[in-house]
Coordinates of N, CA, C and O in Angstrom, one line a residue:
M1 N 0.8 -1.0 0.1 CA -0.3 0.2 0.2 C 0.7 1.1 0.3 O 0.4 2.4 -0.7
K2 N 2.1 1.1 0.5 CA 2.7 2.4 1.0 C 3.6 2.4 -0.8 O 3.3 3.9 -1.0
S3 N 3.9 1.9 -1.5 CA 4.2 1.7 -2.8 C 3.2 2.7 -3.7 O 3.5 3.2 -4.3
F4 N 1.9 2.1 -3.7 CA 0.8 2.7 -4.2 C 0.6 4.3 -4.1 O 0.5 5.0 -5.0
K5 N 0.9 4.5 -2.7 CA 0.5 5.8 -2.4 C 1.7 6.6 -2.7 O 1.5 7.6 -3.2
S6 N 2.9 6.1 -2.9 CA 4.4 6.6 -3.5 C 3.8 7.2 -4.8 O 4.2 8.0 -5.3
L7 N 3.5 5.9 -5.5 CA 3.4 6.2 -6.9 C 2.3 7.3 -7.4 O 2.0 8.0 -8.3
L8 N 1.3 7.2 -6.4 CA 0.3 8.0 -6.9 C 0.4 9.3 -6.6 O 0.1 10.4 -7.2
A9 N 1.1 9.6 -5.4 CA 1.7 11.1 -5.1 C 2.7 11.2 -6.4 O 2.8 12.7 -6.8
G10 N 3.8 10.5 -6.6 CA 4.6 10.5 -7.9 C 3.6 11.3 -9.2 O 4.5 12.0 -10.0
F11 N 2.5 10.3 -9.5 CA 1.7 10.9 -10.4 C 1.2 12.0 -10.7 O 1.5 12.8 -11.7
A12 N 0.7 12.4 -9.4 CA 0.3 14.0 -9.0 C 1.7 14.8 -9.7 O 0.8 15.8 -10.0
G13 N 2.5 14.9 -9.2 CA 3.8 15.6 -9.3 C 3.7 15.7 -10.6 O 4.3 16.9 -11.2
A14 N 4.1 14.6 -11.1 CA 4.4 14.7 -12.7 C 3.6 15.2 -13.4 O 3.4 15.9 -14.2
A15 N 2.2 15.0 -13.0 CA 1.2 15.9 -13.7 C 1.3 17.1 -13.6 O 0.9 18.1 -14.5
A16 N 1.2 17.8 -12.1 CA 1.5 18.9 -12.0 C 2.5 19.5 -12.8 O 2.6 21.0 -13.5
L17 N 3.6 19.2 -13.1 CA 4.9 19.5 -13.9 C 4.2 19.7 -15.0 O 4.8 20.8 -16.2
N18 N 3.9 18.7 -15.5 CA 3.2 18.7 -17.3 C 2.5 19.7 -17.3 O 2.2 20.3 -18.6
I19 N 1.3 19.9 -16.4 CA 0.7 21.1 -16.8 C 0.9 22.5 -16.8 O 0.3 23.3 -17.7
L20 N 2.1 22.6 -16.1 CA 2.8 24.0 -15.8 C 3.2 24.3 -17.4 O 3.2 25.3 -17.9
H21 N 4.6 23.1 -17.7 CA 5.0 23.1 -19.1 C 3.9 23.3 -20.3 O 4.3 24.3 -21.0
E22 N 2.8 22.7 -20.2 CA 2.0 22.5 -21.4 C 1.0 23.9 -21.3 O 1.1 24.7 -22.4
S23 N 0.9 24.4 -20.4 CA 0.0 25.6 -20.3 C 1.2 27.2 -20.2 O 0.3 27.6 -21.5
F24 N 2.2 26.9 -19.6 CA 3.0 28.3 -20.2 C 3.3 28.4 -21.5 O 3.6 29.4 -21.7
R25 N 3.8 26.8 -22.0 CA 4.6 27.0 -23.2 C 3.6 27.9 -24.4 O 3.8 28.3 -25.4
Q26 N 2.3 27.8 -24.3 CA 1.1 28.5 -25.0 C 1.5 30.0 -25.5 O 0.8 30.2 -26.3
F27 N 1.5 30.2 -24.3 CA 1.8 32.0 -24.2 C 3.2 32.9 -23.7 O 2.9 33.9 -23.7
D28 N 3.8 31.9 -23.4 CA 5.1 32.9 -22.7 C 6.0 32.3 -23.6 O 6.6 31.0 -23.5
R29 N 6.7 33.0 -24.4 CA 7.7 32.8 -25.8 C 8.8 32.2 -24.8 O 10.1 31.7 -25.3
D30 N 9.1 32.6 -23.5 CA 10.7 32.3 -22.8 C 10.3 30.8 -21.9 O 10.9 30.7 -21.2
A31 N 8.9 30.5 -21.9 CA 8.8 29.2 -21.5 C 9.4 28.2 -21.4 O 10.0 27.8 -22.9
P32 N 10.1 27.2 -20.4 CA 10.6 26.2 -21.2 C 10.0 25.0 -21.9 O 8.5 25.1 -21.8
R33 N 10.4 24.6 -23.0 CA 10.0 23.6 -23.6 C 10.6 22.1 -23.6 O 11.0 21.7 -24.6
I34 N 10.2 21.5 -22.6 CA 10.4 20.5 -22.1 C 10.0 19.4 -23.3 O 10.6 18.3 -23.6
D35 N 8.9 19.8 -24.0 CA 8.6 18.8 -25.0 C 9.5 19.0 -26.1 O 9.2 17.4 -26.7
L36 N 10.3 19.9 -26.6 CA 11.2 20.2 -27.6 C 12.1 19.0 -27.3 O 12.8 18.4 -28.1
L37 N 12.9 19.0 -26.4 CA 13.8 18.4 -25.5 C 13.5 17.1 -25.7 O 14.5 16.0 -25.9
G38 N 12.3 16.6 -24.9 CA 11.8 15.1 -24.9 C 11.9 14.5 -26.3 O 12.2 13.3 -26.5
K39 N 10.9 15.2 -27.2 CA 11.5 14.9 -28.8 C 12.6 14.7 -29.1 O 13.1 13.5 -29.9
Q40 N 13.4 15.4 -28.9 CA 15.1 15.4 -29.2 C 15.4 14.1 -28.9 O 16.2 13.4 -29.8
A41 N 15.4 13.9 -27.7 CA 16.0 12.8 -27.0 C 15.1 11.4 -27.3 O 16.0 10.2 -27.7
L42 N 13.9 11.3 -27.5 CA 13.3 9.9 -28.1 C 13.7 9.8 -29.6 O 13.8 8.8 -29.7
S43 N 13.7 10.7 -30.3 CA 14.1 10.7 -31.6 C 15.5 10.0 -31.6 O 15.7 9.2 -32.4
K44 N 16.4 10.6 -31.1 CA 18.0 10.4 -31.0 C 18.1 8.9 -30.4 O 18.6 7.9 -30.8
S45 N 17.2 8.6 -29.4 CA 17.2 7.0 -28.7 C 17.0 6.1 -29.4 O 17.6 5.2 -29.6
L46 N 16.0 6.4 -30.2 CA 15.3 5.4 -31.2 C 16.2 5.0 -32.5 O 16.5 4.2 -33.1
S47 N 16.6 6.6 -33.0 CA 17.7 6.6 -34.2 C 19.0 5.4 -33.6 O 19.4 4.6 -34.6
N48 N 19.6 5.4 -32.7 CA 21.0 4.8 -32.3 C 20.5 3.0 -32.2 O 21.5 2.6 -31.9
L49 N 18.9 3.0 -31.7 CA 18.6 1.5 -31.7 C 18.0 0.9 -33.3 O 17.5 -0.1 -33.3
K50 N 18.4 1.8 -33.7 CA 18.1 1.8 -35.6 C 16.8 1.6 -35.8 O 16.1 0.5 -36.4
L51 N 16.1 2.1 -34.6 CA 14.5 2.0 -35.1 C 13.8 3.5 -35.4 O 14.2 4.2 -35.3
D52 N 12.7 3.5 -36.2 CA 11.9 4.3 -36.6 C 11.2 5.4 -35.7 O 10.6 4.6 -34.8
S53 N 11.4 6.7 -35.7 CA 10.9 7.4 -34.7 C 9.5 7.6 -35.3 O 9.6 7.8 -36.5
P54 N 8.4 7.9 -34.4 CA 7.2 8.5 -34.8 C 7.3 9.8 -35.0 O 8.4 10.2 -34.8
D55 N 6.4 10.5 -35.8 CA 6.1 11.9 -36.1 C 5.4 12.6 -35.3 O 4.2 12.0 -35.2
G56 N 5.1 13.7 -35.7 CA 4.0 14.7 -35.6 C 3.5 14.6 -34.2 O 4.1 14.3 -33.2
D57 N 2.1 14.3 -34.3 CA 1.6 14.0 -33.2 C 1.6 12.8 -32.4 O 1.1 12.8 -30.7
N58 N 2.2 11.7 -32.9 CA 2.7 10.6 -32.4 C 3.5 10.6 -31.3 O 3.9 10.1 -30.5
L59 N 4.5 11.4 -32.6 CA 6.2 11.9 -31.6 C 5.7 12.6 -30.5 O 6.5 12.1 -29.1
Y60 N 4.6 13.7 -30.4 CA 4.6 14.3 -28.9 C 3.8 13.7 -27.7 O 4.0 13.8 -26.6
L61 N 2.9 12.4 -28.0 CA 2.1 11.6 -27.2 C 2.9 11.0 -26.9 O 3.0 10.7 -25.7
A62 N 3.9 10.4 -27.5 CA 5.0 9.5 -27.1 C 5.8 9.9 -26.0 O 6.3 9.6 -25.0
T63 N 6.3 11.1 -26.7 CA 7.5 12.0 -25.2 C 6.4 12.2 -23.8 O 7.2 12.0 -23.2
L64 N 5.3 12.6 -24.3 CA 4.0 13.2 -23.4 C 4.0 12.4 -22.4 O 4.7 12.1 -20.9
A65 N 3.8 11.1 -22.7 CA 3.9 9.4 -21.7 C 4.8 9.2 -21.1 O 4.8 8.9 -20.1
G66 N 6.3 9.2 -21.9 CA 7.4 8.9 -21.3 C 7.8 9.9 -20.3 O 8.2 9.2 -19.3
D67 N 7.4 11.2 -20.6 CA 7.6 12.2 -19.5 C 7.0 11.8 -18.5 O 7.6 11.8 -17.0
I68 N 5.6 11.6 -18.4 CA 4.7 11.5 -17.4 C 5.1 10.2 -16.7 O 5.0 10.1 -15.3
I69 N 5.4 9.0 -17.2 CA 6.2 7.7 -16.6 C 7.3 7.9 -15.9 O 7.5 7.4 -14.6
S70 N 8.3 8.7 -16.5 CA 9.7 8.4 -15.8 C 9.6 9.8 -14.4 O 10.1 9.5 -13.5
N71 N 8.7 10.6 -14.8 CA 8.7 11.5 -13.2 C 7.9 11.0 -12.3 O 8.1 11.5 -11.2
T72 N 6.8 10.2 -13.0 CA 5.9 9.7 -11.8 C 7.1 8.7 -11.0 O 7.0 8.9 -9.9
L73 N 7.7 7.7 -11.4 CA 8.7 6.9 -11.0 C 9.8 7.8 -10.3 O 10.4 7.4 -9.2
Y74 N 10.1 8.9 -10.7 CA 11.2 9.7 -9.9 C 10.4 10.6 -8.8 O 10.9 10.4 -7.6
Y75 N 9.6 11.0 -9.1 CA 8.8 11.6 -8.0 C 8.3 10.3 -6.9 O 8.4 11.1 -5.6
S76 N 8.1 9.6 -6.9 CA 7.4 8.9 -6.1 C 8.7 8.1 -5.0 O 8.2 7.7 -3.9
A77 N 10.0 8.4 -5.2 CA 10.7 7.8 -4.5 C 10.7 8.9 -3.4 O 11.5 8.4 -2.2
I78 N 10.3 10.1 -3.6 CA 9.9 11.1 -2.4 C 9.2 10.1 -1.1 O 9.2 10.6 0.0
G79 N 8.4 9.4 -1.5 CA 7.4 8.6 -0.5 C 8.0 7.6 0.1 O 7.3 7.0 0.9
L80 N 9.3 7.2 -0.5 CA 9.9 5.7 0.2 C 10.4 6.0 1.4 O 11.2 7.2 1.6
G81 N 10.9 5.4 2.3 CA 11.8 5.2 3.1 C 11.1 6.2 4.4 O 9.9 6.2 4.4
D82 N 12.0 7.0 4.9 CA 11.5 7.3 6.1 C 10.7 8.8 6.0 O 10.8 9.5 4.6
K83 N 9.6 8.5 6.7 CA 8.6 9.6 6.0 C 8.7 11.1 6.8 O 7.9 11.8 6.7
K84 N 9.6 11.3 7.7 CA 10.0 12.5 8.0 C 10.5 13.5 7.1 O 11.0 13.1 5.9
H85 N 10.5 14.7 7.2 CA 11.4 15.8 6.1 C 10.3 15.5 4.7 O 11.6 15.6 4.2
V86 N 9.1 15.1 4.4 CA 8.8 14.7 3.1 C 9.1 16.2 2.5 O 9.2 15.8 1.2
Y87 N 8.4 17.3 2.9 CA 8.5 18.4 2.1 C 10.0 18.8 1.8 O 10.4 19.1 0.8
F88 N 11.1 18.7 2.7 CA 12.4 19.0 2.6 C 13.0 17.8 1.0 O 13.5 18.2 0.2
K89 N 12.4 16.4 1.1 CA 12.7 15.5 0.2 C 12.3 16.0 -1.1 O 13.0 15.8 -2.2
G90 N 11.0 16.6 -1.0 CA 10.1 16.6 -2.2 C 11.1 18.2 -3.0 O 11.0 18.1 -4.1
A91 N 11.8 19.0 -1.9 CA 12.4 20.1 -2.5 C 13.3 19.8 -3.3 O 14.0 20.3 -4.1
I92 N 14.4 18.8 -2.5 CA 15.5 18.1 -3.0 C 15.1 17.7 -4.4 O 16.0 17.9 -5.3
A93 N 14.5 16.9 -4.6 CA 14.1 16.0 -5.4 C 13.9 17.0 -6.5 O 14.1 16.8 -7.8
G94 N 13.1 17.9 -6.8 CA 12.4 18.8 -7.7 C 13.8 19.7 -8.2 O 14.0 19.7 -9.3
L95 N 14.3 20.4 -7.4 CA 15.4 21.4 -7.5 C 16.6 20.4 -8.3 O 17.3 20.7 -9.4
T96 N 16.8 19.2 -7.8 CA 17.9 18.0 -8.4 C 17.2 18.0 -9.9 O 18.2 18.1 -10.8
A97 N 16.1 17.7 -10.1 CA 15.5 17.6 -11.2 C 15.7 18.3 -12.2 O 16.3 18.4 -13.5
G98 N 15.3 19.4 -11.9 CA 15.1 20.9 -12.8 C 16.9 20.9 -12.7 O 16.8 21.7 -14.0
L99 N 17.7 21.3 -11.8 CA 18.9 21.5 -12.3 C 19.7 20.5 -13.2 O 20.5 21.1 -14.3
G100 N 19.4 19.3 -13.2 CA 19.6 18.1 -14.2 C 19.1 18.7 -15.7 O 19.9 18.6 -16.7
A101 N 17.6 19.2 -15.7 CA 17.0 19.1 -16.5 C 18.0 20.4 -17.5 O 17.8 20.5 -19.1
I102 N 18.6 21.3 -17.0 CA 19.1 22.5 -17.5 C 20.9 22.2 -17.7 O 21.3 22.9 -18.6
S103 N 21.2 21.2 -17.0 CA 22.6 21.0 -17.4 C 23.0 19.7 -17.6 O 23.9 19.6 -18.4
I104 N 22.2 18.7 -18.0 CA 22.7 17.6 -18.7 C 22.2 17.2 -20.1 O 23.1 17.1 -20.8
P105 N 21.5 18.0 -20.6 CA 21.2 17.9 -22.1 C 22.0 18.2 -23.3 O 22.6 17.6 -24.0
D106 N 23.0 19.0 -23.1 CA 24.2 19.6 -23.9 C 25.2 18.5 -23.9 O 26.0 18.1 -24.8
K107 N 25.1 17.8 -22.3 CA 26.6 16.8 -22.5 C 26.2 15.5 -23.1 O 26.7 14.8 -23.1
I108 N 24.7 15.4 -23.5 CA 24.3 13.9 -23.8 C 24.0 14.3 -25.4 O 23.3 13.3 -26.2
G109 N 24.2 15.4 -25.9 CA 24.3 15.4 -27.0 C 22.8 16.3 -28.1 O 22.6 16.0 -28.8
L110 N 22.2 16.7 -26.9 CA 21.3 17.3 -27.2 C 21.0 18.7 -27.4 O 21.5 19.6 -26.9
D111 N 20.4 19.6 -27.8 CA 20.2 20.8 -28.5 C 19.3 21.5 -26.9 O 18.4 21.2 -26.8
D112 N 20.1 22.0 -25.9 CA 19.5 22.1 -24.5 C 18.9 23.7 -24.6 O 18.3 24.2 -23.7
T113 N 18.9 24.6 -26.0 CA 18.3 25.7 -26.0 C 16.3 25.7 -25.4 O 16.2 26.6 -24.8
P114 N 15.9 24.5 -25.7 CA 14.5 24.9 -25.3 C 14.4 25.0 -23.5 O 13.7 25.1 -22.9
V115 N 15.5 24.4 -22.9 CA 15.5 25.1 -21.3 C 16.3 26.1 -20.7 O 16.6 26.2 -19.8
T116 N 17.3 26.5 -21.6 CA 18.2 27.3 -21.3 C 18.4 28.6 -22.3 O 19.4 29.5 -21.8
K117 N 17.3 28.8 -23.0 CA 17.3 29.8 -24.0 C 17.4 31.3 -23.1 O 18.2 31.9 -23.6
T118 N 16.9 31.7 -22.1 CA 17.2 32.4 -21.3 C 16.9 32.3 -19.9 O 17.3 31.2 -19.7
D119 N 17.9 33.4 -19.3 CA 17.7 33.1 -17.6 C 16.2 32.6 -17.0 O 16.6 32.0 -16.2
K120 N 15.0 33.3 -17.6 CA 14.2 33.3 -17.0 C 13.7 31.8 -17.3 O 13.0 31.2 -16.9
T121 N 13.8 31.4 -18.8 CA 13.6 29.8 -19.2 C 14.5 29.1 -17.9 O 13.8 27.7 -17.5
K122 N 15.6 29.3 -17.7 CA 16.5 28.3 -16.9 C 15.7 28.2 -15.6 O 15.2 27.6 -15.1
I123 N 15.0 29.4 -15.0 CA 14.6 29.6 -13.6 C 13.3 29.0 -13.8 O 13.0 28.4 -12.7
L124 N 12.5 28.9 -14.7 CA 11.3 28.5 -14.6 C 11.6 27.0 -15.0 O 10.5 26.2 -14.3
T125 N 12.2 26.5 -15.5 CA 12.6 25.0 -15.7 C 12.8 24.5 -14.2 O 12.2 23.3 -13.8
V126 N 13.6 25.3 -13.6 CA 13.9 24.4 -12.0 C 12.6 24.7 -11.0 O 12.4 23.8 -10.5
T127 N 12.0 25.6 -11.1 CA 11.1 26.1 -10.5 C 10.1 24.8 -10.5 O 9.2 24.5 -9.9
W128 N 9.3 24.5 -12.2 CA 8.5 23.8 -12.4 C 9.0 22.2 -11.7 O 8.0 21.6 -11.3
Y129 N 9.6 22.0 -11.9 CA 10.6 20.4 -11.6 C 10.0 20.8 -9.8 O 9.7 19.4 -8.9
L130 N 10.8 21.8 -8.9 CA 10.6 21.9 -7.9 C 9.2 22.2 -7.5 O 8.9 21.3 -6.4
I131 N 8.2 22.8 -7.9 CA 6.7 22.6 -7.6 C 6.5 21.2 -8.2 O 5.7 20.7 -6.8
G132 N 6.7 20.2 -8.7 CA 6.5 18.9 -9.1 C 7.1 18.2 -7.7 O 6.4 17.6 -7.4
G133 N 8.1 18.6 -7.4 CA 8.5 17.7 -6.3 C 7.6 17.7 -4.6 O 7.1 17.0 -3.9
L134 N 7.1 19.5 -4.6 CA 6.8 20.0 -3.4 C 5.0 19.1 -3.6 O 4.5 18.9 -2.5
V135 N 4.4 19.2 -4.9 CA 3.1 18.6 -5.2 C 3.0 17.4 -4.7 O 2.6 16.6 -3.8
T136 N 3.9 16.7 -5.1 CA 4.4 15.0 -4.5 C 4.3 15.1 -3.1 O 3.6 14.1 -2.8
A137 N 5.1 15.8 -2.6 CA 5.2 15.5 -1.2 C 3.6 15.9 -0.3 O 3.3 15.1 0.5
A138 N 3.3 17.2 -1.2 CA 2.0 17.5 -0.3 C 0.8 16.2 -0.3 O 0.1 15.6 0.7
V139 N 0.5 15.6 -1.5 CA -0.2 14.6 -1.9 C 0.1 13.5 -0.9 O -0.6 12.8 -0.5
F140 N 1.3 12.8 -0.8 CA 1.9 11.8 -0.2 C 1.4 12.2 1.0 O 1.0 11.1 2.1
K141 N 1.9 13.2 1.6 CA 1.2 13.7 3.2 C -0.3 13.4 3.5 O -0.6 12.7 4.4
Q142 N -0.7 13.8 2.5 CA -2.5 13.6 2.7 C -2.8 12.2 2.6 O -3.6 11.6 3.1
L143 N -2.0 11.5 1.5 CA -2.7 10.1 1.7 C -2.1 9.4 2.8 O -2.7 8.5 3.0
K144 N -1.2 9.6 3.4 CA -0.6 9.0 4.7 C -1.6 9.1 5.5 O -1.9 8.0 6.4
K145 N -2.2 10.2 5.8 CA -3.5 10.5 6.8 C -4.7 9.7 6.4 O -4.8 9.1 7.2
A146 N -4.9 9.4 4.9 CA -5.7 8.4 4.7 C -6.0 7.3 5.1 O -4.8 6.5 5.3

């Protein structure tokens, strides 16, 4: 039951993160474009495996699904182990993911512009991952009470 609650809380954090990304990219030209980074990563990974990459809406949906699944698993770790300081763990997990999102892409051969275009873009990227971690912590805390 503990694992289920952790996964559910992790999904809430991943959903919050993706809602922020998808909403703000519609009207703020400096908003992080994790969707573009994800499309690059998926296409490059499939190409390295000598597989055809989906295109258009299929590529977008595959990227979105992969993002939600991977972030759900990542954020769910916040609820595992010691239950003390769950908000601190959520903040650390979110900050770590956000800092990784802006510092790792160019090191693995991706164009990092979608998340590093401006200082505002970088700050929003880290902030949104932080919010995802904190949402996860808050949901887990509420589920723990139930």
